[in-house]
XYZ file of C-alpha atoms in Angstrom:
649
model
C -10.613 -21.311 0.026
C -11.380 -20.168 -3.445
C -10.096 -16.898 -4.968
C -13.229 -15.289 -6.312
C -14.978 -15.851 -2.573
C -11.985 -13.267 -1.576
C -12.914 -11.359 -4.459
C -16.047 -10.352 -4.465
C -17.601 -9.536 -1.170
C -15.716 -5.928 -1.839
C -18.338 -5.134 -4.077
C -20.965 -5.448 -1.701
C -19.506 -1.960 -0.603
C -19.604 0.130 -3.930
C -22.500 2.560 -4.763
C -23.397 0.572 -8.443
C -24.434 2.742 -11.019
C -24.433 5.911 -9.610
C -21.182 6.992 -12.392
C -20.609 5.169 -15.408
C -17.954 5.981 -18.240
C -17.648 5.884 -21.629
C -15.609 2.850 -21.707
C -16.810 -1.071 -21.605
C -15.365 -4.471 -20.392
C -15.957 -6.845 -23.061
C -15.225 -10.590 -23.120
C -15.503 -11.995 -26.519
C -16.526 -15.561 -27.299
C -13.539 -18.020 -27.649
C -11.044 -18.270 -29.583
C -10.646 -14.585 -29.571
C -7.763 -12.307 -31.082
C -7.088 -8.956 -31.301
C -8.017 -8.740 -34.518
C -11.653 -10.379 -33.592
C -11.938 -7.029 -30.579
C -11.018 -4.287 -33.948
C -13.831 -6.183 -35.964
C -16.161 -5.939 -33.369
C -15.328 -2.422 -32.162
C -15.173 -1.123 -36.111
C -18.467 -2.880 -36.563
C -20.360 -1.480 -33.298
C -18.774 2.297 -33.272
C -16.411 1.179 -30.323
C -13.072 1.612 -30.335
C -10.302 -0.828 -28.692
C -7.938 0.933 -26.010
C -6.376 -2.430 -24.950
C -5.663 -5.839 -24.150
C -7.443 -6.484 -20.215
C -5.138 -8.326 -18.044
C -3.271 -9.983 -20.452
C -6.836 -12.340 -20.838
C -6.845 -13.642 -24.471
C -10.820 -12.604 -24.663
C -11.071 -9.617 -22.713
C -10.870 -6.251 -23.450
C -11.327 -2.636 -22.610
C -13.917 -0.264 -25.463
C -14.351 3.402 -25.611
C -17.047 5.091 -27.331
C -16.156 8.456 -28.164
C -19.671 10.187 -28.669
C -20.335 8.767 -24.976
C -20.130 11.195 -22.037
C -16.912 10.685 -20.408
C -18.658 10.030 -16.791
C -22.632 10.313 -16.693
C -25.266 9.059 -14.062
C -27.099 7.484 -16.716
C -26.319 4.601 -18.194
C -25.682 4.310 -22.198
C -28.460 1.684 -22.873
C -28.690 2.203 -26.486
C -24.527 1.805 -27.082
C -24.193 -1.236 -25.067
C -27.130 -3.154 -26.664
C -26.075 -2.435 -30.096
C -22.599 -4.264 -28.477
C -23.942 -7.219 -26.541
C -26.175 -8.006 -30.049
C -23.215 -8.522 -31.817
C -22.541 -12.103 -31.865
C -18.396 -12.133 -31.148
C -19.338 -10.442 -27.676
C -20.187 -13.046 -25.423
C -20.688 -9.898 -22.335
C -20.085 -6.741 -21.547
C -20.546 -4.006 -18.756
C -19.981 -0.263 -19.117
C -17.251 0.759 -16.653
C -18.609 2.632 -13.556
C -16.564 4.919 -12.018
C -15.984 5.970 -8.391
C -13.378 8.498 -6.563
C -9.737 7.998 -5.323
C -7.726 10.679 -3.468
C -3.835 11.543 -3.656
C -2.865 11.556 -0.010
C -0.542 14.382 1.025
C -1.455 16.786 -1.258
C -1.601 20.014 0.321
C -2.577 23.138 -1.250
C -0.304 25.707 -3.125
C 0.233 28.273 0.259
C 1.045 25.768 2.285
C 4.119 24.681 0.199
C 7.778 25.522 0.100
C 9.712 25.773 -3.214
C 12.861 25.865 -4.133
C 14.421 26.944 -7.388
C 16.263 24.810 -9.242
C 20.251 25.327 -7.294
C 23.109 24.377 -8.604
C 26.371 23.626 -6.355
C 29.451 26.065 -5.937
C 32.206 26.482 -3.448
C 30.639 28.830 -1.173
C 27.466 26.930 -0.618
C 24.064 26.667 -2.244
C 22.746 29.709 -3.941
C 19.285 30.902 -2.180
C 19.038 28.795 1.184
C 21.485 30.895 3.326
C 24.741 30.908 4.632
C 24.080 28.645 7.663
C 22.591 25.862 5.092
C 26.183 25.458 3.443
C 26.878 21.586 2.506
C 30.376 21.091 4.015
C 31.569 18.950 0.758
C 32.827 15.211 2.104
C 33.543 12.884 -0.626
C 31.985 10.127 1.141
C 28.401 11.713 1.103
C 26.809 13.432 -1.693
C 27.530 16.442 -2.828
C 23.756 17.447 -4.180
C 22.566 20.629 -2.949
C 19.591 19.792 -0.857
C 20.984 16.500 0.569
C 21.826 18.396 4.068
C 17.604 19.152 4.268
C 17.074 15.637 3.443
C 17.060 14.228 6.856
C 15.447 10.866 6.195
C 18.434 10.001 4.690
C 20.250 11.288 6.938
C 19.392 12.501 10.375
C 21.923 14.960 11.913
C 19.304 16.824 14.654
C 18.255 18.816 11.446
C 14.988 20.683 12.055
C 14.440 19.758 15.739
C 14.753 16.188 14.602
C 16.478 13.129 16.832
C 19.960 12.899 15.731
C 20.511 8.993 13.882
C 16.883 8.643 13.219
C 16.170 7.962 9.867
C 16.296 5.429 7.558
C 19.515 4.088 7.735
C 20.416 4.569 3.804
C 23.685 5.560 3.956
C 24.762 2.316 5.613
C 23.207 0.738 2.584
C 25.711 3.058 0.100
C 28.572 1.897 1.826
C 27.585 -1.913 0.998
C 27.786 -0.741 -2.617
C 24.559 -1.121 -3.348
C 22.290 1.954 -5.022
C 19.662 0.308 -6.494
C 20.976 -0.992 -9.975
C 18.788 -3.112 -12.054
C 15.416 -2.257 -10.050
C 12.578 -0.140 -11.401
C 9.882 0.796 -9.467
C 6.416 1.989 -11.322
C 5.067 5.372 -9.692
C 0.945 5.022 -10.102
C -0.280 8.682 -9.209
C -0.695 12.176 -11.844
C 2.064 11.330 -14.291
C 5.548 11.710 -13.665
C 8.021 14.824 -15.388
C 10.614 12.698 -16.918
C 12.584 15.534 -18.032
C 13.205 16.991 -14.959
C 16.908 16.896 -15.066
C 17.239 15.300 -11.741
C 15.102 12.370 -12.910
C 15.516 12.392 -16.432
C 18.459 9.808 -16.562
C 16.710 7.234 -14.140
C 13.633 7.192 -16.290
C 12.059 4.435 -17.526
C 10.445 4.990 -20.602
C 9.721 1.187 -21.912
C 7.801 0.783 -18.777
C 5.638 3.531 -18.366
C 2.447 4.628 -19.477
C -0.465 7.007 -19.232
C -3.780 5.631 -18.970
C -5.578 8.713 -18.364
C -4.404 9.924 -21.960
C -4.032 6.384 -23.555
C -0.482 7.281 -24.717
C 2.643 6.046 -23.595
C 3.842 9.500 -22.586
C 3.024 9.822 -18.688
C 3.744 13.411 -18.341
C 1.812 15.404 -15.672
C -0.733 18.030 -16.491
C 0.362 21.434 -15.580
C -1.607 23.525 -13.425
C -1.824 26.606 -11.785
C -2.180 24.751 -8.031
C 0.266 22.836 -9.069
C -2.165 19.958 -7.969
C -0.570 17.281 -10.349
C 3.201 17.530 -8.676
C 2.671 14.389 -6.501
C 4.179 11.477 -8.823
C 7.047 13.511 -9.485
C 7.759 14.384 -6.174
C 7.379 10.453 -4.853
C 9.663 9.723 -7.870
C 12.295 12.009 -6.493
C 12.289 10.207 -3.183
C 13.111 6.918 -4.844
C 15.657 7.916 -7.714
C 16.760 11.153 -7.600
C 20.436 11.409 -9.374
C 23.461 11.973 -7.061
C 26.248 14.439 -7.238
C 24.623 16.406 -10.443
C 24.495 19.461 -8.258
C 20.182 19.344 -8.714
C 17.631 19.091 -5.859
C 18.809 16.137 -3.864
C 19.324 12.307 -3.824
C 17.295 9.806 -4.158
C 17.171 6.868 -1.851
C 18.122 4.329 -4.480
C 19.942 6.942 -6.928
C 20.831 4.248 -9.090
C 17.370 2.600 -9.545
C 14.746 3.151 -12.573
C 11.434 5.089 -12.441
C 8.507 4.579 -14.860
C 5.152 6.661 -14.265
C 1.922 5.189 -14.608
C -0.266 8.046 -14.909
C -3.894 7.174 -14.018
C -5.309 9.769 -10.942
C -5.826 12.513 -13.010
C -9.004 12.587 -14.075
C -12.639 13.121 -12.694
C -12.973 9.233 -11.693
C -10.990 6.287 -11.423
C -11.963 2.766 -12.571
C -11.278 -0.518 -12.175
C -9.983 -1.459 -14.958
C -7.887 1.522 -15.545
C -6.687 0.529 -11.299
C -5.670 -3.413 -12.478
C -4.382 -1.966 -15.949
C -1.675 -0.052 -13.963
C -1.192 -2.817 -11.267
C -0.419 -5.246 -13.851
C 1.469 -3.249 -16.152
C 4.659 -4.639 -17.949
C 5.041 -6.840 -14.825
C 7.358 -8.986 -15.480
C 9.805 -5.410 -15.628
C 8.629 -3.724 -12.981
C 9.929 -5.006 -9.551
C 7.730 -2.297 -7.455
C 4.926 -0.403 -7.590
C 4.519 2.504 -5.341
C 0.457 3.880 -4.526
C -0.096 7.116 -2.417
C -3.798 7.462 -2.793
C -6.550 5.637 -1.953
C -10.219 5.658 -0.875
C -11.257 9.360 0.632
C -9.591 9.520 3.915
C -12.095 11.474 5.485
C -13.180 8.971 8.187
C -16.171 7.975 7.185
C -15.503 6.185 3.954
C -14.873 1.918 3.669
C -13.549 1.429 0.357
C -11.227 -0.587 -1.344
C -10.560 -2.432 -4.914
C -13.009 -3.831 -6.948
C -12.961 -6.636 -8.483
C -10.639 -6.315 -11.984
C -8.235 -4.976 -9.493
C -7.628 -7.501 -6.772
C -7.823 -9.883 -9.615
C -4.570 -7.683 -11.133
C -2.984 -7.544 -7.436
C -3.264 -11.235 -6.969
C -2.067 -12.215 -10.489
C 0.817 -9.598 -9.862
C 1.707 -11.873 -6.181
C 1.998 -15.006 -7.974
C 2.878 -14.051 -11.732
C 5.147 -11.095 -11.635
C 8.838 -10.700 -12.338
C 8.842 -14.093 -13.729
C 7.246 -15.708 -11.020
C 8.994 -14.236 -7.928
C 6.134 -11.356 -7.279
C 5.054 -7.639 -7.622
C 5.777 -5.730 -4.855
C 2.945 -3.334 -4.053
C 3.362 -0.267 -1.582
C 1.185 1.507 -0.301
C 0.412 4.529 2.076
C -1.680 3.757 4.825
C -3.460 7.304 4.599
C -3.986 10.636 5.984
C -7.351 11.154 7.773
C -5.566 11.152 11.148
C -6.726 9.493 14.545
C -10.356 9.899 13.485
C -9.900 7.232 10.341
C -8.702 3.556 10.195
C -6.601 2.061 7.359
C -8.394 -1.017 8.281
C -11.155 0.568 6.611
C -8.938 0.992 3.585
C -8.995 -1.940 1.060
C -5.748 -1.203 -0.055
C -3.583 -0.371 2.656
C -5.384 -3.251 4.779
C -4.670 -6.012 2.217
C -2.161 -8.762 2.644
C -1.166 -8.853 -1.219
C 0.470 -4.917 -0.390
C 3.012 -3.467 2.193
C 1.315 -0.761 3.718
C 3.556 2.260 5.154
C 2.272 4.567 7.541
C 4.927 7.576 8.613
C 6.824 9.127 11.824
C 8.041 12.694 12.265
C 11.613 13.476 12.204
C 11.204 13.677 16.260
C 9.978 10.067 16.549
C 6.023 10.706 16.929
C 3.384 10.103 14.194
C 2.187 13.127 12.357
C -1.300 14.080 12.926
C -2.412 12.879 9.720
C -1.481 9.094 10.079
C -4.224 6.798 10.703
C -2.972 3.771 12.348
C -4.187 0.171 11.634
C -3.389 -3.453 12.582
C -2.736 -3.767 8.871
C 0.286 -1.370 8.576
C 3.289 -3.146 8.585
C 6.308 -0.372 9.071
C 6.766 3.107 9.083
C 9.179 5.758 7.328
C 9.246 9.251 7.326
C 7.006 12.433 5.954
C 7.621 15.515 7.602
C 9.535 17.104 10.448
C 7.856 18.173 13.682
C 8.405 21.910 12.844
C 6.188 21.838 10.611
C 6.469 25.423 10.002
C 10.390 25.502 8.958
C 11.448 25.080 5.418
C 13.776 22.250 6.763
C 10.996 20.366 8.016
C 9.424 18.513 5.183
C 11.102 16.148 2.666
C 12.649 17.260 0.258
C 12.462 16.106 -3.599
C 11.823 17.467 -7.279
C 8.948 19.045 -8.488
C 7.157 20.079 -10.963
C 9.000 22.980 -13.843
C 12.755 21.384 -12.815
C 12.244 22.925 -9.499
C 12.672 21.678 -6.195
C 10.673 21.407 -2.834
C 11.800 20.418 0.990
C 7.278 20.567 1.716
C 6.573 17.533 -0.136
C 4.863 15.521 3.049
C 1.594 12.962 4.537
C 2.198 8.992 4.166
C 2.525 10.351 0.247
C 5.646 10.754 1.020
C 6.459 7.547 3.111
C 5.393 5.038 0.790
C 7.896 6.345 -2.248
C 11.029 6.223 0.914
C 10.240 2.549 1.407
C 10.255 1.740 -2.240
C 13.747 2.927 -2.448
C 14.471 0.783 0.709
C 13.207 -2.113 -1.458
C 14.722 -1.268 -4.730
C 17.979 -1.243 -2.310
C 17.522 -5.106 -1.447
C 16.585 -6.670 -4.641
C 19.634 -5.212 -6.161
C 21.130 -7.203 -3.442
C 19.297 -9.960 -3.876
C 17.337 -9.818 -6.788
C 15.171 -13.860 -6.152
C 13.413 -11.892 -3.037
C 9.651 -12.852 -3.534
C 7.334 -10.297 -2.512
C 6.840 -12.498 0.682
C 10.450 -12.685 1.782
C 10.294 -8.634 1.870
C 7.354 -8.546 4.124
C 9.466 -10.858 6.036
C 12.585 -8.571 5.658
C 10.647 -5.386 6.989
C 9.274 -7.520 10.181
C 12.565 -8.672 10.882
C 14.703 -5.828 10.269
C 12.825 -2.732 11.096
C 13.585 -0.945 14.058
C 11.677 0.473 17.413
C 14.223 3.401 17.034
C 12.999 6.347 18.987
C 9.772 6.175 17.602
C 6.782 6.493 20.239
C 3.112 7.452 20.518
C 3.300 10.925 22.380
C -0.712 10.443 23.858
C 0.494 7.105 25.231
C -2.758 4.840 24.018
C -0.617 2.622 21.917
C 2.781 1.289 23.326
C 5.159 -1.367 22.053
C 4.523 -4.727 22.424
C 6.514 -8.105 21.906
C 4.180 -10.764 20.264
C 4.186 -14.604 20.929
C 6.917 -14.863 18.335
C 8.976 -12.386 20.199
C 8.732 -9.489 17.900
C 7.724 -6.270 18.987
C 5.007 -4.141 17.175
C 3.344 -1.175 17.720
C -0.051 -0.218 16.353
C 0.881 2.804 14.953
C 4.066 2.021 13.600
C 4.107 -1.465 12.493
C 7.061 -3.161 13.436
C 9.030 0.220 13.392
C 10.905 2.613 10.811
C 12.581 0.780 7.809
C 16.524 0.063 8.274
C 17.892 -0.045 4.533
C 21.032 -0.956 5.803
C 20.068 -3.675 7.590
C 17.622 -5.269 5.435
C 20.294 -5.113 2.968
C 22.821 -6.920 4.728
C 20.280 -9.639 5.799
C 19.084 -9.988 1.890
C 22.338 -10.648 0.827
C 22.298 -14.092 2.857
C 18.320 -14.628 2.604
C 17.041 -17.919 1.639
C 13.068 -17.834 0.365
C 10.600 -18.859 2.641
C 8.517 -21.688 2.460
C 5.384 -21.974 0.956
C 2.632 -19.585 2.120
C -1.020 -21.426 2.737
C -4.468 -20.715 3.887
C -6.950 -21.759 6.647
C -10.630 -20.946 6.952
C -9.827 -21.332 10.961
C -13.406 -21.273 11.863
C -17.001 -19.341 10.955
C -19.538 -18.152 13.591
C -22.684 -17.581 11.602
C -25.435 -16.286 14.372
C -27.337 -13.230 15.066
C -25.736 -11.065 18.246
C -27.084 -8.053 19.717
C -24.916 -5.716 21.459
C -25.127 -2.118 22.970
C -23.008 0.570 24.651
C -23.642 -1.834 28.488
C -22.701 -4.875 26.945
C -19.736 -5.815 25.029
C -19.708 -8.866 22.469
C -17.095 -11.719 22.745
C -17.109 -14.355 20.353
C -14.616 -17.338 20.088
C -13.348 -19.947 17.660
C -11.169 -22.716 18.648
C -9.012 -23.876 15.883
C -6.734 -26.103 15.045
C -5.636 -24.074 12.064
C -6.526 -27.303 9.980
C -3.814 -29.446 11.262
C -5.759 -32.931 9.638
C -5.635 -30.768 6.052
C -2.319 -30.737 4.370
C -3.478 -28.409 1.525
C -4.315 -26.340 4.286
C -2.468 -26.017 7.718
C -0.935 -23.386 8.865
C 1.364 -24.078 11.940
C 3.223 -20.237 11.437
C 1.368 -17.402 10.813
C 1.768 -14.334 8.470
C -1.765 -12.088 8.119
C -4.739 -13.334 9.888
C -7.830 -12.097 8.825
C -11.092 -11.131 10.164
C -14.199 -11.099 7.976
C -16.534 -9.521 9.884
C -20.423 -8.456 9.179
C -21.905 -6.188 12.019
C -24.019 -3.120 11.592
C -25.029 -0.477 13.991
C -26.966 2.603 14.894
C -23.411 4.467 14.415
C -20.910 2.554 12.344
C -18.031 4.765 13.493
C -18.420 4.078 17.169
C -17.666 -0.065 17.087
C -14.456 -0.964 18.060
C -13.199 -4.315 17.724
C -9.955 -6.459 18.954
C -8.606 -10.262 18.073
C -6.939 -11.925 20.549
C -4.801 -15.038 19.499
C -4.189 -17.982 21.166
C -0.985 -16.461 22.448
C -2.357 -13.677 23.883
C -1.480 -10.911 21.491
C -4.024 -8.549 21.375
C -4.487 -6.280 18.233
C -7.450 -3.735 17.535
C -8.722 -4.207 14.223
C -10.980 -1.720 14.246
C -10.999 1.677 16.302
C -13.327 4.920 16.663
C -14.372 6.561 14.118
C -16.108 9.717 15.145
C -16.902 11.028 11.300
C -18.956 7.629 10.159
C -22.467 7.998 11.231
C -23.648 5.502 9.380
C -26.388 3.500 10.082
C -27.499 1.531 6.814
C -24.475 -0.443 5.379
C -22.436 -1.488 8.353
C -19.551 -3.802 7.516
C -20.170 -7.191 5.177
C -17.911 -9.555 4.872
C -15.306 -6.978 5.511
C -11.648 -8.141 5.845
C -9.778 -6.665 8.551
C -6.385 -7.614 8.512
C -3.697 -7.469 11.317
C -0.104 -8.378 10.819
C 0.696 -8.320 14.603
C 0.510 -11.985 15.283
C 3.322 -12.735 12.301
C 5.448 -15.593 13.819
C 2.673 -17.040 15.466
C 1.206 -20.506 16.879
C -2.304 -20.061 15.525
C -3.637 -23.125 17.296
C -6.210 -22.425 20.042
C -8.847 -20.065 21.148
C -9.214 -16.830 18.775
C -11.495 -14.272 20.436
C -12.709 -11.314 18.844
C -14.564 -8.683 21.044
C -16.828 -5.602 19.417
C -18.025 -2.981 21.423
C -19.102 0.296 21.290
C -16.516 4.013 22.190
C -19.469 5.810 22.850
C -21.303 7.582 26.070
C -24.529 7.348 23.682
C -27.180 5.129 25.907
C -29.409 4.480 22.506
C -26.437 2.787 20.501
C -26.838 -0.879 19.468
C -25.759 -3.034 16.827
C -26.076 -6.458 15.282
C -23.353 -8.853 14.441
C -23.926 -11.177 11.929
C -20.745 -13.068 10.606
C -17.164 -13.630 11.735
C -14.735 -15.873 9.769
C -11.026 -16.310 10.752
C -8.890 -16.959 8.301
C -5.359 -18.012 8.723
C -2.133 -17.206 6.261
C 1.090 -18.551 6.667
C 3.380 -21.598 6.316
C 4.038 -25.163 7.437
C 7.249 -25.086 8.671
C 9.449 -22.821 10.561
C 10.086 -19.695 8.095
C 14.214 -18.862 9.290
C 15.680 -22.221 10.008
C 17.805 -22.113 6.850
C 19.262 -18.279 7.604
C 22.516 -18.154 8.873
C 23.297 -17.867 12.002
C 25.452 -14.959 11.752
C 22.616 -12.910 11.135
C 21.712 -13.380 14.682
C 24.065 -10.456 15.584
C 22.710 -8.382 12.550
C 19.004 -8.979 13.680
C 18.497 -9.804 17.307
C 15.091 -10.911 17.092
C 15.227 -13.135 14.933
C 17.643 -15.170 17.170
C 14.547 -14.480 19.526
C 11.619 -15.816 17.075
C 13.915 -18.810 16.209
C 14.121 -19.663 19.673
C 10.582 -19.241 20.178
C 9.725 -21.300 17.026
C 11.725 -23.892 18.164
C 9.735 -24.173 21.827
C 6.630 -24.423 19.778
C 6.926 -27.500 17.530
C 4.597 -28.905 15.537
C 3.498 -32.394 14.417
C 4.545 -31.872 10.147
């Protein structure tokens, strides 16, 4: 399957040339140097912001008497470029929206000034918040609030659950030697609880073209949200300041690119491919709107960034991309999210401190595991997480899947420092094999555990269940990389269907997940995608589930009762599940789409469905010891289940 035909059907879903900015992609005729771009840009009125993508001919203009977004085109700029006979093409930059997820407004928050530790407690939280001081934990003053560390009952929370971090600290390992890049509103690197974990050589702001990624004050205090993901992941220990972070000992670096009117996509793959080779993780909490009616994801110059970063980054072994799976609550879809739903990122949706899911989280077949974001009591002070912020304070309210993605970063940064040749497909493999069920459950009851026909269990809200640091580190320790990944194009229905609210549509393809094609079988699966074209008289009321040979069942598209749309439908869209991983793909794949409405006039019209198949040749844990059968009981299971399932090599 070629890259660019994975590429580019995104772009069938982006509103061209409604916004356009005042900077241009321009690819210069070969050979090309930097010193060719000035010459043009001097010569034209441009100037050069950077390098694109490393690309010896590419490059990113600005033109300064240029409208910084417009709805009209700059005709008379861009043909005085493209006549200049160095540029072999260039496009001014459209640009479109992204949200920061979590964000809540200024009332709704809870500060707390900046404490400092003493012997009778912690100055301004109360007598009953006193840290009794054990030299085994730390000693910072908000560590007690921070129950995702450490889960006590704290808040009306389930005593134990949490992420296991502390068993990760006694292993001796903090984090040392990873940075992970926070891409959001800048980050405030002097904050004194983040100052000494900063990264300065790899950061960057590319809203302000400076390598000083400092957020913008505000009254709202609207651009707090990289610093308080930053705090999550590297927040010093035992300097008597805020809390801890989950890997204390790891780097930060802030890639400041949301704040400004629009994003675009080269300012998107500029951050996602930034000083890769140094950066082991980059943490995203934003996305597409999540207001249930948008489908959105990265454009072109981005996935282009993403997949370079997969197969190019830290020397070879991969850039690992986070990403919250969003926060328009049971009425959205991540699957409907580009970037939480691709199989190049780890997508992290979030529980409660009581084991249910927030009523934010949007759930998806995409999302892989969960962490934490708030507390149940959502009213208490105890009840969020707790971080830095913005003006060296401090705040236990930071909360959404905002918050979740930055907690399994640190879980991350915890096992490359234990194993720093992890690929960015051996942690996907860590987090299915190591993350736990826990107490974590679906209080309406519509989506219960399940156990695949690997023999792992997955839920559709949760993934495979809430990240176990401690765990994943002691399995990284002894992890050997996993064999090669490949693709199959399992099988393509290309035919006209009608459908309506009597009559449900089920398709199948039979495959033999191209067991004649060495370049291509796949005899264990990872991600198995669905690219799908259907449109209807109500986009948001098609549902739609993949069944696999094996029986496991995953919806891959639910309601949607905000998208009324009845123009664009879904082309070529990818929707992703991750709850087949383990997987015999050989057989008969059915997909059914129906309608979740009581509406007698809906119908729709499916168009296109390819399967395509990801995963590997041979059996992905045979060379794992077996002594990490007692640290990870399933995969004892999924070996056993491998092994009852052999394949012709």
């Amino acid at each position: 399957m070629k890259i660019t035909w994975i590429l580019l059907f995104l772009c069938e879903y982006v509103v061209c040339g409604k916004i356009v900015t005042n900077q241009w992609h321009v690819h210069l005729h070969d050979p090309a140097t930097q010193e060719s771009a000035n010459k043009v840009a001097q010569e034209t009125g441009f100037s050069v912001l950077r390098n694109h993508l490393n690309s010896p001919n590419e490059f990113v203009f600005h033109h300064k008497t240029v409208p910084h977004v417009s709805s009209v085109p700059s005709w008379s700029q861009h043909k005085v470029l493209l006549a200049h006979h160095l540029v072999k093409n260039a496009k001014q930059v459209e640009g479109f929206l992204r949200r920061k997820r979590g964000y809540k407004p200024i009332k709704k928050q809870g500060r707390v000034p900046l404490p400092t530790i003493n012997k009778k407690g912690i100055p301004g939280l109360g007598e009953s918040d006193n840290i009794k001081v054990d030299l085994k934990l730390p000693t910072d003053p908000l560590f007690s609030k921070e129950w995702y560390i450490r889960n006590t009952g704290q808040a009306d929370g389930v005593k134990d659950l949490d992420l296991n971090v502390l068993s990760a600290w006694a292993q001796g390992i903090t984090g040392k030697g990873v940075t992970t890049a926070i891409m959001d509103d800048g980050i405030d690197y002097l904050h004194p609880d983040l100052s000494k974990n900063y990264n300065a050589e790899s950061s960057y702001d590319f809203s302000s073209n400076d390598p000083y990624p400092f957020p913008r004050y505000t009254d709202d205090w609207f651009n707090s949200h990289g610093t308080r993901c930053a705090g999550e992941i590297s927040a010093e220990r035992d300097n008597g300041i805020c809390g801890v972070g989950v890997a204390y000992d790891s780097k930060i670096a802030g890639l400041r690119m949301l704040d400004q009117p629009y994003m675009t996509d080269l300012i998107e793959a500029a951050a996602m491919s930034y000083d890769r080779d140094n950066i082991d993780i980059y943490s995203a909490s934003w996305g597409p709107t999540d207001d249930g009616r948008t489908v959105d994801g990265p454009r072109n110059e981005t996935m282009r960034a993403i997949v370079e970063g997969v197969n190019k980054g830290r020397k070879g072994k991969g850039s690992i991309y986070v990403w919250a799976s969003g926060d328009g609550g049971a009425a959205d879809d991540c699957n409907c999210d580009g970037y939480a739903a691709s199989m190049w990122t780890i997508s992290i949706n979030s529980a409660t401190n009581d084991g249910e899911t927030a009523s934010y989280d949007e759930s998806c077949s995409s999302t892989l595991a969960s962490t934490f974001s708030n507390g149940k009591a959502w009213f208490s002070l105890d009840a969020g997480v707790g971080t830095v912020d913005l003006y060296g304070q401090c705040t236990l309210h930071h909360s959404g899947t905002s918050a979740a993605a930055p907690e399994a970063a640190g879980v991350f940064a915890l096992a490359l420092e234990a194993n720093s040749n992890i690929g960015w497909r051996d942690m996907q493999h860590l987090t299915v094999l190591t993350s736990k069920r826990n107490h974590l459950h679906d209080r309406d009851r519509r989506h219960n555990w399940t156990i695949n026909g690997a023999g792992l269990e997955f839920n559709h809200l949760f993934g495979y269940g809430v990240l176990d640091a401690g765990d994943m580190v002691r399995v990284a320790k002894k992890w050997v990389n996993v064999p090669e990944r490949f693709h199959c194009i399992a099988g393509q229905i290309d035919k006209r269907y009608r459908f309506n609210v009597t009559k449900a549509l089920i398709l199948e393809i039979d495959t033999d997940a191209c067991k004649s094609d060495i370049g291509h079988r796949v005899n264990y699966l990872e991600h198995v995608q669905a690219f799908v074209s259907v449109k209807s008289s109500r986009r948001g009321d098609i549902t739609m589930f993949l069944t696999s040979p094996m029986g496991t069942t995953s919806m891959i598209l639910s309601h949607r009762p905000k998208d009324d749309d009845s123009t664009r439908g879904f082309t070529k869209w990818p929707f992703m599940t991750t709850h087949t991983w383990g997987e015999n793909p050989r057989g008969k794949w059915k997909l059914t789409v129906m309608f979740d409405t009581k509406d007698p006039l809906s119908q729709g019209i499916f168009s296109e469905w390819v399967l395509v198949l990801h995963g590997t040749q041979s059996r992905p844990y045979d060379k794992l010891s077996s002594s990490l059968e007692k640290i990870i009981p399933k995969l004892g299971v999924v070996k056993r289940q491998h092994a009852s399932n052999r394949f012709s090599q």
